[in-house]
Amino acid sequence: MNSDPQSQQCVAITENFRLEHKCSSLPSLSSYHYHDGCEVYLFLDGSGMLYSESGAFRLKRGDLFIFRPDELHCAQPISDTISPYERFTLHIKESFIRSLSSAQTDLARCFFDRPLGTQNYLHLEERELREILILLFRIDRCTPDGVYGNDLRLILAFTEFLIRLNRKFMTAGENPDDLMPRLIKETMRYIDSHLTEELHLQNLSACLRRNGAYISRRFKEETGITLRQYLICKRVILAKKLLRENYSLTDACTQSGFHDYSNFNRTFTRQVGCSPSHYQKTCRSKDCGFHFSVNI
């Protein structure tokens, strides 16, 4: 059991979402991970860094990040302040977001209407932050508990929260605070565009015109994972997508860059925590949402 003193002022869980308000005096380090559902991360206090697939950000109060399914990210607290590390995390099933949308208003827009791994960052001014916090606490209070009207109040609060989130997304400009080195971004882009091929370090080196050993070392220093770990993770993410789209197990294997099924089955099971066949069955039963969270 983790000995860090950590309190969760509110934890609201339904079949469609999980809302947590965490405040940690000695937070533990996390690693790159991804989810099957959408996530909203809101930073309130303390000190830390957040890494996405194409950016690195020094956290400040009011920073908000949005992630769609299978989007890699990592939040790292920094113990250089006496303030506790405080944040909200909200995991939401994509199907729930779409059920609240209309023909005119797509509430999933901020999660999906952008290139993967980009435009994740928003910053809320203090007035905007207060308004968002009011809605988050209202969502917590209205989590269905049998009280008359709370189910409808929850839908109203959640819908208003998503409307505000999307409006902020649509008016956000370029983020000037991205600290991720260009070399790391270019390395990720190269791997992403060659996922299904046989990848060799010398090809990456030739493309980026940098020494292969240097690229490997800098990538590990900046992300905390190796080039191979990143490659395997992205291939598993692609395989999951294919399985959700009802591709056969063998097609999901070959079309995601794995050419040996036993290796694919073993690697997938180790990363996801269940076999490809079990994962596909779970998704077909519509029980797939924010339940799968995978650390690299």
Coordinates of C-alpha atoms in Angstrom, one line a residue:
M1 CA 0.0 0.0 0.0
N2 CA 1.3 3.5 -0.8
S3 CA 2.3 5.3 2.4
D4 CA 1.9 8.8 0.8
P5 CA -0.8 10.8 2.6
Q6 CA -3.3 11.4 -0.1
S7 CA -6.9 12.5 0.3
Q8 CA -9.6 12.3 -2.2
Q9 CA -12.1 15.1 -1.4
C10 CA -14.6 13.7 -3.9
V11 CA -14.8 10.5 -5.8
A12 CA -17.9 10.2 -8.1
I13 CA -18.2 7.0 -10.0
T14 CA -21.0 5.9 -12.4
E15 CA -21.0 3.5 -15.4
N16 CA -20.3 6.5 -17.6
F17 CA -17.6 8.5 -15.8
R18 CA -15.2 8.6 -12.9
L19 CA -14.4 12.0 -11.2
E20 CA -11.6 12.3 -8.7
H21 CA -10.3 15.3 -6.7
K22 CA -6.9 14.3 -5.4
C23 CA -4.6 16.2 -3.1
S24 CA -1.2 14.6 -2.3
S25 CA 1.6 15.9 0.0
L26 CA 4.0 13.3 -1.3
P27 CA 2.7 12.2 -4.7
S28 CA 4.3 9.2 -6.4
L29 CA 5.7 9.4 -9.9
S30 CA 3.6 8.2 -12.8
S31 CA 4.6 6.8 -16.2
Y32 CA 3.3 7.3 -19.7
H33 CA -0.1 5.7 -20.0
Y34 CA -3.4 5.9 -21.9
H35 CA -7.1 5.0 -21.4
D36 CA -9.9 3.6 -23.5
G37 CA -12.1 6.6 -22.6
C38 CA -11.7 10.4 -22.7
E39 CA -9.9 12.2 -19.9
V40 CA -9.9 15.8 -18.5
Y41 CA -7.0 16.7 -16.2
L42 CA -7.3 20.0 -14.3
F43 CA -4.3 21.2 -12.3
L44 CA -5.0 23.3 -9.1
D45 CA -1.9 23.6 -6.9
G46 CA 1.6 22.3 -6.3
S47 CA 4.4 21.8 -8.8
G48 CA 4.7 19.4 -11.7
M49 CA 5.2 18.6 -15.4
L50 CA 2.7 17.1 -17.8
Y51 CA 3.9 15.3 -21.0
S52 CA 1.7 14.5 -23.9
E53 CA 2.6 12.9 -27.2
S54 CA 3.9 16.1 -28.7
G55 CA 4.4 18.5 -25.8
A56 CA 5.9 19.1 -22.3
F57 CA 4.4 21.6 -20.0
R58 CA 5.3 23.1 -16.6
L59 CA 2.0 23.0 -14.7
K60 CA 0.4 26.1 -13.2
R61 CA -2.9 26.7 -11.6
G62 CA -5.8 26.6 -14.1
D63 CA -4.0 24.4 -16.6
L64 CA -6.4 21.9 -18.2
F65 CA -5.6 19.0 -20.5
I66 CA -7.9 16.9 -22.7
F67 CA -7.1 13.4 -23.9
R68 CA -9.1 11.2 -26.2
P69 CA -8.9 7.3 -26.1
D70 CA -5.4 5.9 -26.6
E71 CA -3.6 9.3 -26.3
L72 CA -0.4 9.0 -24.4
H73 CA 0.3 11.3 -21.5
C74 CA 2.1 11.5 -18.2
A75 CA 1.8 13.8 -15.2
Q76 CA 4.9 14.1 -13.0
P77 CA 4.8 16.0 -9.7
I78 CA 7.9 17.9 -8.7
S79 CA 8.7 18.1 -5.0
D80 CA 10.1 21.7 -5.0
T81 CA 7.2 23.4 -3.1
I82 CA 5.4 23.0 0.2
S83 CA 2.0 23.1 -1.5
P84 CA 0.3 19.8 -2.0
Y85 CA -0.1 18.4 -5.5
E86 CA -3.8 19.0 -6.2
R87 CA -5.8 18.2 -9.3
F88 CA -9.1 16.9 -10.7
T89 CA -9.2 14.0 -13.1
L90 CA -12.4 13.1 -15.0
H91 CA -12.6 9.9 -17.1
I92 CA -15.6 9.7 -19.4
K93 CA -16.9 7.1 -21.8
E94 CA -17.0 8.4 -25.3
S95 CA -20.5 7.0 -25.8
F96 CA -21.8 9.1 -22.9
I97 CA -20.4 12.3 -24.3
R98 CA -22.0 11.5 -27.7
S99 CA -25.3 10.7 -26.0
L100 CA -25.4 14.3 -24.6
S101 CA -24.6 15.8 -28.0
S102 CA -27.1 17.1 -30.6
A103 CA -27.0 17.4 -34.4
Q104 CA -25.9 21.0 -33.9
T105 CA -23.6 20.6 -30.9
D106 CA -20.9 17.9 -30.9
L107 CA -19.7 17.8 -27.3
A108 CA -16.9 15.3 -28.3
R109 CA -15.3 17.9 -30.6
C110 CA -12.5 19.0 -28.3
F111 CA -11.4 15.4 -27.9
F112 CA -11.5 14.3 -31.5
D113 CA -11.5 17.3 -33.8
R114 CA -7.7 17.7 -33.7
P115 CA -4.7 15.7 -34.7
L116 CA -3.7 12.9 -32.3
G117 CA -1.4 14.2 -29.6
T118 CA -1.9 17.9 -30.3
Q119 CA -4.0 20.8 -29.0
N120 CA -4.4 19.0 -25.6
Y121 CA -3.6 22.1 -23.6
L122 CA -6.0 24.8 -22.3
H123 CA -5.5 27.4 -19.6
L124 CA -8.3 28.7 -17.5
E125 CA -8.2 32.2 -16.0
E126 CA -9.3 32.4 -12.4
R127 CA -12.9 33.4 -13.2
E128 CA -13.2 30.5 -15.7
L129 CA -11.6 28.1 -13.2
R130 CA -14.1 29.0 -10.5
E131 CA -17.0 28.4 -12.9
I132 CA -15.6 25.0 -14.0
L133 CA -15.0 24.0 -10.3
I134 CA -18.6 24.8 -9.5
L135 CA -19.7 22.4 -12.2
L136 CA -17.3 19.7 -11.1
F137 CA -18.5 19.9 -7.5
R138 CA -22.1 19.9 -8.8
I139 CA -21.4 16.7 -10.8
D140 CA -20.0 15.1 -7.6
R141 CA -23.1 16.1 -5.5
C142 CA -25.6 15.0 -8.1
T143 CA -24.2 11.6 -8.8
P144 CA -27.3 9.4 -8.9
D145 CA -28.1 8.3 -5.3
G146 CA -31.9 7.9 -5.5
V147 CA -32.6 11.5 -4.6
Y148 CA -35.4 12.9 -6.8
G149 CA -34.1 14.9 -9.7
N150 CA -30.4 14.3 -9.2
D151 CA -30.1 12.2 -12.3
L152 CA -31.4 15.1 -14.4
R153 CA -29.3 17.7 -12.5
L154 CA -26.2 15.5 -13.2
I155 CA -27.0 15.5 -17.0
L156 CA -27.5 19.3 -16.9
A157 CA -24.2 19.9 -15.0
F158 CA -22.2 17.5 -17.2
T159 CA -23.6 19.0 -20.4
E160 CA -22.8 22.6 -19.2
F161 CA -19.3 21.4 -18.3
L162 CA -18.7 20.0 -21.8
I163 CA -20.1 23.0 -23.5
R164 CA -17.7 25.3 -21.6
L165 CA -14.8 22.9 -22.3
N166 CA -15.5 23.0 -26.0
R167 CA -16.0 26.7 -26.2
K168 CA -12.6 27.2 -24.5
F169 CA -11.1 24.7 -26.9
M170 CA -12.5 26.5 -30.0
T171 CA -11.1 29.9 -28.9
A172 CA -7.7 28.7 -27.7
G173 CA -4.7 30.0 -29.5
E174 CA -1.2 28.5 -30.0
N175 CA 0.4 27.4 -26.7
P176 CA 3.7 29.2 -26.1
D177 CA 4.8 27.1 -23.1
D178 CA 5.6 23.8 -24.8
L179 CA 9.0 22.6 -23.5
M180 CA 9.4 19.3 -25.4
P181 CA 12.5 19.4 -27.6
R182 CA 12.0 19.3 -31.4
L183 CA 14.1 16.2 -31.8
I184 CA 11.7 14.2 -29.5
K185 CA 8.7 15.4 -31.5
E186 CA 10.3 14.5 -34.8
T187 CA 11.3 11.0 -33.4
M188 CA 7.7 10.4 -32.3
R189 CA 6.3 11.5 -35.6
Y190 CA 8.7 9.2 -37.5
I191 CA 7.7 6.2 -35.4
D192 CA 4.0 7.0 -35.7
S193 CA 4.2 7.1 -39.5
H194 CA 6.2 3.9 -39.8
L195 CA 4.4 1.7 -37.2
T196 CA 3.6 -1.2 -39.4
E197 CA 7.1 -1.4 -41.0
E198 CA 10.3 -3.0 -39.8
L199 CA 11.9 -0.1 -37.9
H200 CA 15.7 0.2 -37.7
L201 CA 17.6 2.8 -35.8
Q202 CA 19.9 3.6 -38.8
N203 CA 16.8 4.6 -40.8
L204 CA 15.6 6.9 -38.1
S205 CA 19.1 8.3 -37.8
A206 CA 19.3 8.9 -41.5
C207 CA 15.9 10.6 -41.6
L208 CA 16.6 12.9 -38.7
R209 CA 20.3 13.4 -39.5
R210 CA 21.4 12.7 -36.0
N211 CA 23.4 9.9 -34.4
G212 CA 21.2 7.0 -33.5
A213 CA 22.7 6.5 -30.1
Y214 CA 22.2 10.2 -29.3
I215 CA 18.6 10.0 -30.4
S216 CA 18.0 6.9 -28.2
R217 CA 19.6 8.6 -25.2
R218 CA 17.8 11.9 -25.5
F219 CA 14.5 10.1 -26.0
K220 CA 14.9 8.2 -22.8
E221 CA 16.0 11.3 -20.9
E222 CA 13.0 13.3 -22.0
T223 CA 10.2 10.7 -21.9
G224 CA 11.4 8.2 -19.4
I225 CA 10.8 5.3 -21.8
T226 CA 12.9 3.7 -24.6
L227 CA 12.3 4.0 -28.3
R228 CA 11.3 0.3 -28.4
Q229 CA 8.8 0.8 -25.5
Y230 CA 7.2 3.7 -27.4
L231 CA 7.1 1.7 -30.6
I232 CA 5.5 -1.4 -28.9
C233 CA 3.0 0.8 -27.1
K234 CA 1.8 2.6 -30.3
R235 CA 1.5 -0.8 -32.0
V236 CA -0.7 -2.1 -29.2
I237 CA -2.8 1.1 -29.3
L238 CA -3.3 0.5 -33.1
A239 CA -4.2 -3.2 -32.4
K240 CA -6.8 -2.1 -29.8
K241 CA -8.4 0.2 -32.3
L242 CA -8.6 -2.6 -34.9
L243 CA -10.1 -5.0 -32.4
R244 CA -12.7 -2.4 -31.4
E245 CA -13.5 -2.1 -35.1
N246 CA -14.1 -5.9 -35.3
Y247 CA -11.0 -6.9 -37.3
S248 CA -10.1 -10.5 -36.8
L249 CA -7.4 -11.3 -34.3
T250 CA -4.9 -12.2 -37.0
D251 CA -5.6 -9.1 -39.1
A252 CA -5.3 -6.9 -35.9
C253 CA -1.9 -8.6 -35.4
T254 CA -0.5 -8.1 -38.8
Q255 CA -2.0 -4.6 -39.6
S256 CA -0.6 -3.2 -36.3
G257 CA 3.0 -4.2 -37.1
F258 CA 3.2 -7.5 -35.3
H259 CA 4.1 -10.4 -37.7
D260 CA 4.1 -13.2 -35.1
Y261 CA 0.8 -13.9 -33.4
S262 CA 2.3 -15.5 -30.3
N263 CA 4.5 -12.5 -29.7
F264 CA 1.5 -10.2 -30.4
N265 CA -0.7 -12.1 -27.9
R266 CA 2.0 -12.1 -25.2
T267 CA 2.8 -8.4 -25.7
F268 CA -0.8 -7.3 -25.8
T269 CA -1.7 -9.3 -22.7
R270 CA 1.3 -7.9 -20.8
Q271 CA 0.4 -4.2 -21.7
V272 CA -3.4 -4.3 -21.5
G273 CA -3.9 -6.9 -18.8
C274 CA -6.0 -9.2 -20.9
S275 CA -5.7 -11.2 -24.1
P276 CA -6.7 -9.6 -27.5
S277 CA -9.7 -12.0 -27.7
H278 CA -10.9 -11.0 -24.2
Y279 CA -10.5 -7.3 -25.0
Q280 CA -12.5 -7.6 -28.2
K281 CA -15.3 -9.5 -26.4
T282 CA -15.4 -6.8 -23.7
C283 CA -15.7 -4.1 -26.3
R284 CA -18.5 -6.0 -28.1
S285 CA -20.4 -6.2 -24.8
K286 CA -20.2 -2.4 -24.7
D287 CA -18.5 -2.6 -21.3
C288 CA -15.4 -0.9 -22.8
G289 CA -15.0 2.7 -21.7
F290 CA -12.7 4.2 -19.1
H291 CA -12.0 0.9 -17.4
F292 CA -8.9 0.0 -19.4
S293 CA -5.9 2.2 -18.3
V294 CA -2.5 1.1 -19.5
N295 CA 0.9 2.1 -18.1
I296 CA 3.9 1.6 -20.3

